[in-house]
GROMACS .gro file of C-alpha atoms in nm:
model
  469
    1UNK     CA    1  -5.054  -0.724   2.316
    2UNK     CA    2  -4.759  -0.932   2.195
    3UNK     CA    3  -4.834  -0.890   1.820
    4UNK     CA    4  -4.860  -0.512   1.868
    5UNK     CA    5  -4.522  -0.498   2.041
    6UNK     CA    6  -4.372  -0.712   1.766
    7UNK     CA    7  -4.501  -0.469   1.501
    8UNK     CA    8  -4.357  -0.173   1.689
    9UNK     CA    9  -4.017  -0.343   1.717
   10UNK     CA   10  -4.023  -0.431   1.346
   11UNK     CA   11  -4.103  -0.071   1.250
   12UNK     CA   12  -3.821   0.064   1.470
   13UNK     CA   13  -3.570  -0.181   1.322
   14UNK     CA   14  -3.684  -0.099   0.967
   15UNK     CA   15  -3.643   0.277   1.027
   16UNK     CA   16  -3.296   0.220   1.173
   17UNK     CA   17  -3.202   0.009   0.870
   18UNK     CA   18  -3.316   0.282   0.629
   19UNK     CA   19  -3.123   0.548   0.824
   20UNK     CA   20  -2.805   0.339   0.824
   21UNK     CA   21  -2.831   0.266   0.452
   22UNK     CA   22  -2.887   0.631   0.370
   23UNK     CA   23  -2.585   0.734   0.577
   24UNK     CA   24  -2.354   0.470   0.432
   25UNK     CA   25  -2.443   0.509   0.063
   26UNK     CA   26  -2.407   0.843  -0.113
   27UNK     CA   27  -2.642   0.915  -0.402
   28UNK     CA   28  -2.567   1.195  -0.649
   29UNK     CA   29  -2.715   1.332  -0.968
   30UNK     CA   30  -2.533   1.442  -1.283
   31UNK     CA   31  -2.550   1.820  -1.316
   32UNK     CA   32  -2.640   1.949  -1.662
   33UNK     CA   33  -2.469   2.280  -1.580
   34UNK     CA   34  -2.119   2.130  -1.581
   35UNK     CA   35  -1.938   2.092  -1.913
   36UNK     CA   36  -1.580   1.987  -1.983
   37UNK     CA   37  -1.418   2.243  -2.206
   38UNK     CA   38  -1.092   2.055  -2.263
   39UNK     CA   39  -0.909   1.739  -2.156
   40UNK     CA   40  -0.537   1.681  -2.201
   41UNK     CA   41  -0.478   1.318  -2.109
   42UNK     CA   42  -0.161   1.109  -2.067
   43UNK     CA   43  -0.165   0.726  -2.047
   44UNK     CA   44   0.169   0.591  -1.925
   45UNK     CA   45   0.205   0.217  -1.998
   46UNK     CA   46   0.584   0.203  -1.998
   47UNK     CA   47   0.598   0.001  -1.673
   48UNK     CA   48   0.380  -0.280  -1.536
   49UNK     CA   49   0.127  -0.022  -1.412
   50UNK     CA   50  -0.114   0.191  -1.614
   51UNK     CA   51  -0.095   0.552  -1.495
   52UNK     CA   52  -0.348   0.795  -1.639
   53UNK     CA   53  -0.315   1.168  -1.574
   54UNK     CA   54  -0.579   1.406  -1.708
   55UNK     CA   55  -0.576   1.786  -1.705
   56UNK     CA   56  -0.946   1.874  -1.709
   57UNK     CA   57  -1.092   2.221  -1.768
   58UNK     CA   58  -1.439   2.237  -1.609
   59UNK     CA   59  -1.692   2.503  -1.711
   60UNK     CA   60  -2.003   2.609  -1.523
   61UNK     CA   61  -2.265   2.688  -1.786
   62UNK     CA   62  -2.543   2.733  -1.530
   63UNK     CA   63  -2.658   3.030  -1.327
   64UNK     CA   64  -2.560   2.918  -0.976
   65UNK     CA   65  -2.215   2.841  -0.833
   66UNK     CA   66  -2.095   2.479  -0.838
   67UNK     CA   67  -1.901   2.326  -0.547
   68UNK     CA   68  -1.864   1.960  -0.659
   69UNK     CA   69  -1.836   1.748  -0.972
   70UNK     CA   70  -1.825   1.376  -1.049
   71UNK     CA   71  -1.545   1.148  -1.164
   72UNK     CA   72  -1.636   0.816  -1.325
   73UNK     CA   73  -1.460   0.489  -1.409
   74UNK     CA   74  -1.609   0.250  -1.660
   75UNK     CA   75  -1.727  -0.092  -1.546
   76UNK     CA   76  -1.465  -0.277  -1.752
   77UNK     CA   77  -1.179  -0.100  -1.569
   78UNK     CA   78  -1.304  -0.049  -1.213
   79UNK     CA   79  -1.178  -0.388  -1.090
   80UNK     CA   80  -0.821  -0.294  -1.188
   81UNK     CA   81  -0.832   0.050  -1.028
   82UNK     CA   82  -0.587   0.079  -0.738
   83UNK     CA   83  -0.582   0.455  -0.678
   84UNK     CA   84  -0.767   0.767  -0.788
   85UNK     CA   85  -0.707   1.126  -0.686
   86UNK     CA   86  -0.755   1.488  -0.790
   87UNK     CA   87  -0.567   1.814  -0.740
   88UNK     CA   88  -0.659   2.176  -0.802
   89UNK     CA   89  -0.457   2.433  -0.994
   90UNK     CA   90  -0.247   2.498  -0.680
   91UNK     CA   91  -0.149   2.129  -0.670
   92UNK     CA   92  -0.347   2.073  -0.351
   93UNK     CA   93  -0.527   1.744  -0.297
   94UNK     CA   94  -0.904   1.748  -0.326
   95UNK     CA   95  -1.134   1.532  -0.117
   96UNK     CA   96  -1.299   1.242  -0.302
   97UNK     CA   97  -1.607   1.064  -0.172
   98UNK     CA   98  -1.727   0.743  -0.334
   99UNK     CA   99  -2.087   0.777  -0.447
  100UNK     CA  100  -2.350   0.632  -0.679
  101UNK     CA  101  -2.578   0.764  -0.952
  102UNK     CA  102  -2.918   0.611  -1.011
  103UNK     CA  103  -2.935   0.418  -1.336
  104UNK     CA  104  -2.556   0.365  -1.364
  105UNK     CA  105  -2.499   0.059  -1.145
  106UNK     CA  106  -2.200  -0.065  -1.349
  107UNK     CA  107  -2.013   0.266  -1.326
  108UNK     CA  108  -1.800   0.369  -1.028
  109UNK     CA  109  -1.840   0.733  -0.923
  110UNK     CA  110  -1.655   0.975  -0.695
  111UNK     CA  111  -1.779   1.315  -0.583
  112UNK     CA  112  -1.491   1.566  -0.590
  113UNK     CA  113  -1.526   1.849  -0.340
  114UNK     CA  114  -1.368   2.170  -0.469
  115UNK     CA  115  -1.195   2.412  -0.233
  116UNK     CA  116  -1.343   2.710  -0.421
  117UNK     CA  117  -1.677   2.723  -0.601
  118UNK     CA  118  -1.703   2.759  -0.978
  119UNK     CA  119  -1.907   3.071  -1.041
  120UNK     CA  120  -2.156   3.088  -1.328
  121UNK     CA  121  -1.975   3.121  -1.661
  122UNK     CA  122  -1.634   3.051  -1.505
  123UNK     CA  123  -1.385   2.768  -1.555
  124UNK     CA  124  -1.141   2.581  -1.331
  125UNK     CA  125  -0.856   2.343  -1.411
  126UNK     CA  126  -0.840   2.012  -1.223
  127UNK     CA  127  -0.577   1.738  -1.258
  128UNK     CA  128  -0.691   1.382  -1.198
  129UNK     CA  129  -0.469   1.078  -1.153
  130UNK     CA  130  -0.557   0.710  -1.159
  131UNK     CA  131  -0.342   0.398  -1.133
  132UNK     CA  132  -0.446   0.054  -1.260
  133UNK     CA  133  -0.283  -0.279  -1.178
  134UNK     CA  134  -0.282  -0.595  -1.392
  135UNK     CA  135  -0.421  -0.398  -1.687
  136UNK     CA  136  -0.133  -0.510  -1.913
  137UNK     CA  137  -0.153  -0.867  -2.038
  138UNK     CA  138   0.154  -1.058  -2.170
  139UNK     CA  139   0.102  -1.167  -2.530
  140UNK     CA  140   0.229  -1.424  -2.597
  141UNK     CA  141   0.180  -1.559  -2.245
  142UNK     CA  142   0.502  -1.768  -2.255
  143UNK     CA  143   0.847  -1.683  -2.396
  144UNK     CA  144   1.190  -1.843  -2.405
  145UNK     CA  145   1.491  -1.721  -2.209
  146UNK     CA  146   1.622  -1.514  -2.500
  147UNK     CA  147   1.293  -1.350  -2.611
  148UNK     CA  148   1.160  -1.003  -2.532
  149UNK     CA  149   0.829  -0.966  -2.354
  150UNK     CA  150   0.533  -0.832  -2.552
  151UNK     CA  151   0.224  -0.702  -2.376
  152UNK     CA  152  -0.120  -0.578  -2.473
  153UNK     CA  153  -0.303  -0.276  -2.335
  154UNK     CA  154  -0.679  -0.254  -2.379
  155UNK     CA  155  -0.839   0.071  -2.265
  156UNK     CA  156  -1.070   0.357  -2.359
  157UNK     CA  157  -0.964   0.603  -2.626
  158UNK     CA  158  -1.188   0.871  -2.475
  159UNK     CA  159  -1.189   1.036  -2.134
  160UNK     CA  160  -1.472   0.857  -1.956
  161UNK     CA  161  -1.695   1.119  -1.798
  162UNK     CA  162  -2.061   1.184  -1.713
  163UNK     CA  163  -2.028   1.526  -1.883
  164UNK     CA  164  -1.997   1.635  -2.244
  165UNK     CA  165  -1.634   1.690  -2.350
  166UNK     CA  166  -1.586   1.969  -2.604
  167UNK     CA  167  -1.223   1.886  -2.688
  168UNK     CA  168  -0.972   1.623  -2.584
  169UNK     CA  169  -0.626   1.491  -2.669
  170UNK     CA  170  -0.451   1.173  -2.551
  171UNK     CA  171  -0.082   1.082  -2.535
  172UNK     CA  172   0.003   0.713  -2.490
  173UNK     CA  173   0.355   0.676  -2.348
  174UNK     CA  174   0.525   0.343  -2.422
  175UNK     CA  175   0.896   0.444  -2.426
  176UNK     CA  176   0.982   0.203  -2.707
  177UNK     CA  177   0.988   0.200  -3.085
  178UNK     CA  178   0.900  -0.171  -3.094
  179UNK     CA  179   0.523  -0.156  -3.148
  180UNK     CA  180   0.351  -0.456  -3.304
  181UNK     CA  181   0.014  -0.286  -3.356
  182UNK     CA  182  -0.207  -0.009  -3.218
  183UNK     CA  183  -0.551   0.142  -3.269
  184UNK     CA  184  -0.562   0.393  -3.552
  185UNK     CA  185  -0.836   0.654  -3.520
  186UNK     CA  186  -0.767   0.973  -3.708
  187UNK     CA  187  -0.619   1.212  -3.628
  188UNK     CA  188  -0.324   1.028  -3.470
  189UNK     CA  189   0.054   1.030  -3.494
  190UNK     CA  190   0.337   0.808  -3.373
  191UNK     CA  191   0.649   0.966  -3.234
  192UNK     CA  192   0.949   0.818  -3.049
  193UNK     CA  193   0.797   0.620  -2.763
  194UNK     CA  194   0.462   0.803  -2.782
  195UNK     CA  195   0.135   0.768  -2.971
  196UNK     CA  196  -0.071   1.087  -2.993
  197UNK     CA  197  -0.450   1.073  -3.046
  198UNK     CA  198  -0.665   1.377  -3.125
  199UNK     CA  199  -0.775   1.641  -3.097
  200UNK     CA  200  -1.130   1.491  -3.084
  201UNK     CA  201  -1.430   1.725  -3.052
  202UNK     CA  202  -1.775   1.696  -2.891
  203UNK     CA  203  -1.748   1.361  -2.714
  204UNK     CA  204  -2.079   1.258  -2.558
  205UNK     CA  205  -2.103   1.156  -2.190
  206UNK     CA  206  -1.999   0.797  -2.105
  207UNK     CA  207  -1.843   0.747  -2.449
  208UNK     CA  208  -1.622   0.440  -2.498
  209UNK     CA  209  -1.402   0.343  -2.791
  210UNK     CA  210  -1.156   0.057  -2.771
  211UNK     CA  211  -0.788   0.148  -2.756
  212UNK     CA  212  -0.541  -0.138  -2.814
  213UNK     CA  213  -0.162  -0.123  -2.809
  214UNK     CA  214   0.061  -0.429  -2.857
  215UNK     CA  215   0.426  -0.348  -2.784
  216UNK     CA  216   0.754  -0.456  -2.622
  217UNK     CA  217   0.774  -0.409  -2.247
  218UNK     CA  218   1.066  -0.564  -2.055
  219UNK     CA  219   0.994  -0.374  -1.735
  220UNK     CA  220   0.999  -0.579  -1.414
  221UNK     CA  221   0.655  -0.738  -1.383
  222UNK     CA  222   0.687  -0.806  -1.010
  223UNK     CA  223   0.385  -0.851  -0.786
  224UNK     CA  224   0.398  -0.874  -0.407
  225UNK     CA  225   0.129  -1.134  -0.350
  226UNK     CA  226   0.137  -1.075   0.027
  227UNK     CA  227   0.324  -0.832   0.252
  228UNK     CA  228   0.297  -0.859   0.629
  229UNK     CA  229   0.441  -0.550   0.799
  230UNK     CA  230   0.507  -0.568   1.174
  231UNK     CA  231   0.577  -0.246   1.369
  232UNK     CA  232   0.678  -0.288   1.735
  233UNK     CA  233   0.679   0.035   1.935
  234UNK     CA  234   0.899   0.080   2.240
  235UNK     CA  235   0.901   0.384   2.468
  236UNK     CA  236   1.270   0.321   2.536
  237UNK     CA  237   1.372   0.492   2.211
  238UNK     CA  238   1.330   0.230   1.938
  239UNK     CA  239   1.073   0.113   1.683
  240UNK     CA  240   1.139  -0.224   1.520
  241UNK     CA  241   1.000  -0.286   1.170
  242UNK     CA  242   0.989  -0.627   1.003
  243UNK     CA  243   0.836  -0.717   0.666
  244UNK     CA  244   0.762  -1.069   0.543
  245UNK     CA  245   0.733  -1.045   0.165
  246UNK     CA  246   0.606  -1.300  -0.087
  247UNK     CA  247   0.686  -1.192  -0.442
  248UNK     CA  248   0.610  -1.333  -0.788
  249UNK     CA  249   0.707  -1.250  -1.145
  250UNK     CA  250   0.367  -1.209  -1.313
  251UNK     CA  251   0.492  -1.143  -1.666
  252UNK     CA  252   0.515  -1.389  -1.954
  253UNK     CA  253   0.605  -1.733  -1.821
  254UNK     CA  254   0.937  -1.896  -1.905
  255UNK     CA  255   0.902  -2.147  -2.189
  256UNK     CA  256   1.162  -2.419  -2.217
  257UNK     CA  257   1.471  -2.482  -2.000
  258UNK     CA  258   1.671  -2.224  -1.808
  259UNK     CA  259   2.045  -2.203  -1.875
  260UNK     CA  260   2.237  -2.036  -1.594
  261UNK     CA  261   2.555  -2.043  -1.802
  262UNK     CA  262   2.396  -1.839  -2.083
  263UNK     CA  263   2.237  -1.609  -1.828
  264UNK     CA  264   2.568  -1.526  -1.664
  265UNK     CA  265   2.773  -1.500  -1.982
  266UNK     CA  266   2.528  -1.293  -2.187
  267UNK     CA  267   2.379  -0.984  -2.022
  268UNK     CA  268   2.114  -0.970  -2.295
  269UNK     CA  269   1.989  -1.313  -2.192
  270UNK     CA  270   1.658  -1.308  -2.008
  271UNK     CA  271   1.562  -0.946  -2.091
  272UNK     CA  272   1.226  -0.983  -1.915
  273UNK     CA  273   1.371  -1.144  -1.602
  274UNK     CA  274   1.445  -0.964  -1.275
  275UNK     CA  275   1.802  -0.986  -1.145
  276UNK     CA  276   1.763  -0.729  -0.864
  277UNK     CA  277   1.556  -0.433  -0.752
  278UNK     CA  278   1.592  -0.135  -0.519
  279UNK     CA  279   1.407  -0.097  -0.190
  280UNK     CA  280   1.403   0.236  -0.005
  281UNK     CA  281   1.408   0.253   0.375
  282UNK     CA  282   1.387   0.558   0.605
  283UNK     CA  283   1.708   0.759   0.633
  284UNK     CA  284   1.740   0.671   1.002
  285UNK     CA  285   1.709   0.294   0.946
  286UNK     CA  286   1.978   0.085   1.118
  287UNK     CA  287   2.055  -0.281   1.193
  288UNK     CA  288   1.914  -0.384   0.856
  289UNK     CA  289   1.880  -0.758   0.786
  290UNK     CA  290   1.767  -0.943   0.473
  291UNK     CA  291   1.713  -1.318   0.488
  292UNK     CA  292   1.500  -1.604   0.356
  293UNK     CA  293   1.426  -1.955   0.480
  294UNK     CA  294   1.789  -2.057   0.412
  295UNK     CA  295   1.938  -1.772   0.618
  296UNK     CA  296   2.095  -1.436   0.543
  297UNK     CA  297   2.124  -1.332   0.177
  298UNK     CA  298   2.464  -1.174   0.120
  299UNK     CA  299   2.408  -1.078  -0.246
  300UNK     CA  300   2.276  -0.731  -0.163
  301UNK     CA  301   2.418  -0.381  -0.122
  302UNK     CA  302   2.317  -0.095   0.106
  303UNK     CA  303   2.376   0.272   0.025
  304UNK     CA  304   2.305   0.545   0.281
  305UNK     CA  305   2.169   0.865   0.124
  306UNK     CA  306   2.057   1.196   0.272
  307UNK     CA  307   1.685   1.120   0.264
  308UNK     CA  308   1.677   0.737   0.254
  309UNK     CA  309   1.866   0.410   0.280
  310UNK     CA  310   1.881   0.236  -0.057
  311UNK     CA  311   1.894  -0.142  -0.062
  312UNK     CA  312   1.988  -0.323  -0.380
  313UNK     CA  313   1.817  -0.656  -0.317
  314UNK     CA  314   1.936  -0.946  -0.526
  315UNK     CA  315   1.746  -1.274  -0.477
  316UNK     CA  316   1.933  -1.605  -0.466
  317UNK     CA  317   1.817  -1.673  -0.821
  318UNK     CA  318   1.679  -1.452  -1.102
  319UNK     CA  319   1.301  -1.431  -1.133
  320UNK     CA  320   1.136  -1.534  -1.459
  321UNK     CA  321   0.765  -1.537  -1.538
  322UNK     CA  322   0.580  -1.759  -1.289
  323UNK     CA  323   0.877  -1.781  -1.048
  324UNK     CA  324   0.838  -1.681  -0.683
  325UNK     CA  325   1.051  -1.572  -0.391
  326UNK     CA  326   0.998  -1.527  -0.018
  327UNK     CA  327   1.212  -1.321   0.218
  328UNK     CA  328   1.216  -1.118   0.539
  329UNK     CA  329   1.344  -0.761   0.567
  330UNK     CA  330   1.385  -0.583   0.900
  331UNK     CA  331   1.538  -0.272   1.053
  332UNK     CA  332   1.518  -0.032   1.349
  333UNK     CA  333   1.433   0.338   1.357
  334UNK     CA  334   1.448   0.585   1.648
  335UNK     CA  335   1.109   0.642   1.807
  336UNK     CA  336   1.150   1.020   1.844
  337UNK     CA  337   1.101   1.060   1.466
  338UNK     CA  338   0.759   0.892   1.466
  339UNK     CA  339   0.628   0.904   1.825
  340UNK     CA  340   0.499   1.226   1.984
  341UNK     CA  341   0.358   1.271   2.333
  342UNK     CA  342   0.209   1.523   2.573
  343UNK     CA  343   0.194   1.388   2.924
  344UNK     CA  344   0.034   1.044   2.904
  345UNK     CA  345  -0.111   1.101   2.556
  346UNK     CA  346   0.089   0.957   2.263
  347UNK     CA  347   0.062   0.990   1.884
  348UNK     CA  348   0.229   0.744   1.645
  349UNK     CA  349   0.267   0.853   1.281
  350UNK     CA  350   0.414   0.591   1.048
  351UNK     CA  351   0.367   0.467   0.696
  352UNK     CA  352   0.113   0.194   0.634
  353UNK     CA  353   0.347   0.054   0.367
  354UNK     CA  354   0.692   0.153   0.247
  355UNK     CA  355   0.868   0.153  -0.090
  356UNK     CA  356   0.938  -0.208  -0.195
  357UNK     CA  357   1.043  -0.138  -0.556
  358UNK     CA  358   0.964   0.109  -0.832
  359UNK     CA  359   0.611   0.081  -0.977
  360UNK     CA  360   0.523  -0.177  -0.714
  361UNK     CA  361   0.190  -0.352  -0.691
  362UNK     CA  362   0.083  -0.541  -0.378
  363UNK     CA  363  -0.209  -0.781  -0.388
  364UNK     CA  364  -0.255  -0.798  -0.010
  365UNK     CA  365  -0.107  -0.579   0.263
  366UNK     CA  366  -0.137  -0.669   0.632
  367UNK     CA  367   0.004  -0.417   0.880
  368UNK     CA  368   0.029  -0.496   1.251
  369UNK     CA  369   0.126  -0.238   1.513
  370UNK     CA  370   0.236  -0.365   1.856
  371UNK     CA  371   0.191  -0.095   2.121
  372UNK     CA  372   0.353  -0.095   2.467
  373UNK     CA  373   0.184  -0.297   2.738
  374UNK     CA  374  -0.069  -0.089   2.928
  375UNK     CA  375  -0.176   0.128   2.632
  376UNK     CA  376  -0.544   0.225   2.649
  377UNK     CA  377  -0.795   0.455   2.474
  378UNK     CA  378  -0.656   0.356   2.133
  379UNK     CA  379  -0.785   0.552   1.832
  380UNK     CA  380  -0.674   0.491   1.474
  381UNK     CA  381  -0.693   0.722   1.171
  382UNK     CA  382  -0.619   0.589   0.821
  383UNK     CA  383  -0.544   0.803   0.513
  384UNK     CA  384  -0.740   0.566   0.284
  385UNK     CA  385  -1.006   0.295   0.324
  386UNK     CA  386  -0.878  -0.023   0.491
  387UNK     CA  387  -1.028  -0.330   0.653
  388UNK     CA  388  -0.971  -0.327   1.028
  389UNK     CA  389  -0.884  -0.669   1.169
  390UNK     CA  390  -0.973  -0.779   1.525
  391UNK     CA  391  -0.737  -0.647   1.792
  392UNK     CA  392  -0.518  -0.901   1.968
  393UNK     CA  393  -0.245  -0.932   2.231
  394UNK     CA  394   0.126  -1.000   2.187
  395UNK     CA  395   0.344  -1.141   2.464
  396UNK     CA  396   0.718  -1.090   2.499
  397UNK     CA  397   0.962  -1.105   2.787
  398UNK     CA  398   0.838  -0.967   3.121
  399UNK     CA  399   0.488  -0.899   2.987
  400UNK     CA  400   0.202  -0.968   3.227
  401UNK     CA  401  -0.118  -0.860   3.049
  402UNK     CA  402   0.013  -0.859   2.692
  403UNK     CA  403   0.075  -0.581   2.443
  404UNK     CA  404  -0.221  -0.457   2.231
  405UNK     CA  405  -0.188  -0.527   1.858
  406UNK     CA  406  -0.371  -0.307   1.604
  407UNK     CA  407  -0.407  -0.481   1.266
  408UNK     CA  408  -0.552  -0.378   0.931
  409UNK     CA  409  -0.539  -0.502   0.573
  410UNK     CA  410  -0.582  -0.358   0.226
  411UNK     CA  411  -0.597  -0.507  -0.122
  412UNK     CA  412  -0.442  -0.371  -0.441
  413UNK     CA  413  -0.176  -0.136  -0.302
  414UNK     CA  414   0.055   0.087  -0.511
  415UNK     CA  415   0.311   0.360  -0.441
  416UNK     CA  416   0.037   0.622  -0.402
  417UNK     CA  417  -0.062   0.446  -0.080
  418UNK     CA  418   0.273   0.525   0.085
  419UNK     CA  419   0.105   0.754   0.337
  420UNK     CA  420   0.111   0.798   0.714
  421UNK     CA  421  -0.151   0.649   0.943
  422UNK     CA  422  -0.203   0.777   1.300
  423UNK     CA  423  -0.258   0.592   1.626
  424UNK     CA  424  -0.345   0.785   1.942
  425UNK     CA  425  -0.330   0.612   2.277
  426UNK     CA  426  -0.288   0.672   2.648
  427UNK     CA  427   0.007   0.527   2.835
  428UNK     CA  428   0.081   0.609   3.204
  429UNK     CA  429   0.449   0.697   3.214
  430UNK     CA  430   0.492   0.518   3.548
  431UNK     CA  431   0.436   0.190   3.362
  432UNK     CA  432   0.775   0.239   3.196
  433UNK     CA  433   0.931   0.132   3.525
  434UNK     CA  434   0.727  -0.189   3.538
  435UNK     CA  435   0.979  -0.408   3.357
  436UNK     CA  436   1.289  -0.273   3.536
  437UNK     CA  437   1.113  -0.324   3.869
  438UNK     CA  438   1.020  -0.678   3.767
  439UNK     CA  439   1.386  -0.750   3.689
  440UNK     CA  440   1.501  -0.596   4.017
  441UNK     CA  441   1.234  -0.785   4.209
  442UNK     CA  442   1.327  -1.112   4.042
  443UNK     CA  443   1.699  -1.066   4.117
  444UNK     CA  444   1.623  -0.961   4.476
  445UNK     CA  445   1.406  -1.270   4.526
  446UNK     CA  446   1.673  -1.490   4.370
  447UNK     CA  447   1.950  -1.351   4.595
  448UNK     CA  448   1.724  -1.381   4.898
  449UNK     CA  449   1.652  -1.747   4.820
  450UNK     CA  450   2.025  -1.815   4.781
  451UNK     CA  451   2.102  -1.649   5.115
  452UNK     CA  452   1.832  -1.849   5.291
  453UNK     CA  453   1.945  -2.170   5.127
  454UNK     CA  454   2.307  -2.116   5.233
  455UNK     CA  455   2.219  -2.034   5.594
  456UNK     CA  456   1.975  -2.318   5.651
  457UNK     CA  457   2.096  -2.662   5.751
  458UNK     CA  458   1.898  -2.943   5.589
  459UNK     CA  459   2.114  -3.236   5.719
  460UNK     CA  460   1.946  -3.515   5.918
  461UNK     CA  461   2.200  -3.515   6.204
  462UNK     CA  462   2.479  -3.289   6.303
  463UNK     CA  463   2.838  -3.402   6.253
  464UNK     CA  464   3.020  -3.506   6.571
  465UNK     CA  465   3.314  -3.290   6.670
  466UNK     CA  466   3.619  -3.472   6.813
  467UNK     CA  467   3.677  -3.420   7.187
  468UNK     CA  468   3.997  -3.265   7.300
  469UNK     CA  469   4.200  -3.465   7.550
   0.00000   0.00000   0.00000
């Protein structure tokens, strides 16, 4: 009887495992009805990021309407991919679902769901965007204080796709005339700050051809190695935001000594170094502070604009390749701009990460949201995949049970991830009076103890009063 029960349990567990695997992994096939009529591609490598924008004209050569198509990223580039997205001709975002194709284990695929079907014999124009981090390598890897920084880009000359491409053209944007070398595949032309490749015809699916560009790039190569963002929500009208930021210059390392005298006297000294950078805060930000382990950093400026607060952050020392800095940035914003409620139901909408500097790249982001004490039925909605960390409790003054903390983390973050997340929770409004009542009760008890202490007589014997004659 026992072996039979064991077999039944094994079969049930095996079926559940298969169901879970099938639900969690999408499997697609490459449609032979879809062809790419034309691709107009732009590769922007003028900053520390590689931004590729492609205007793709899809054609349905079959006999039935098509609702989806596949995007692909080659195996050599998928580890550097930070963001990928697609928009239709109306500039509306399309939904992307990560999927797999049998026989292409080294390729990363996304299924793009179109808002309108492509009828047989019709075409549609889609714009795709992808951002890659750490795809530009300094070469040489070390330079002196006076030298310019040279970097190498190694990519794919062709638009990588599971479909046949009838015609394509590529513009490589470098924004400099100082080019050491670049791949020369005819037809091509070099203009001011741009290298134009194509038009190339009849490119087979999954085609790859090496594209190399070696050029001058003195853009700030700053990487936030870790950013811990703390959001503390109060129902008394304020949301406190604090960011602990660890930053590193990941460009060509400094070779030889550093001369501060030359750096201050000659503005052309250290062309690849970072003297300062701009951080953007919400327009309603107030009580802004900027400090490191030594205290407040006064070498910074704040400019209030209509739609943001611009901070010109200047570290205590300039950042050269391999140098690091660590600082804390904090501010307050009014809760009515981000917190909505109906009765006891609340909705918090805030950014998972904010603008640190232009063309930023963040290795690790950790966001923690501290909700008011007594919050229950917490539900979280993220605009992109994240790793949810275990919930915890945070204790401050007058807390009894602790405030719930919702935490999540994400690797390889860029500006495209500056999006709102949502947290829904239930909070009985009567609990808002808990802390004031605790204060009143404490003061009442204190005054009562003082009154009792004054009125009681703790002496061993009473003093003798003199008798009157």
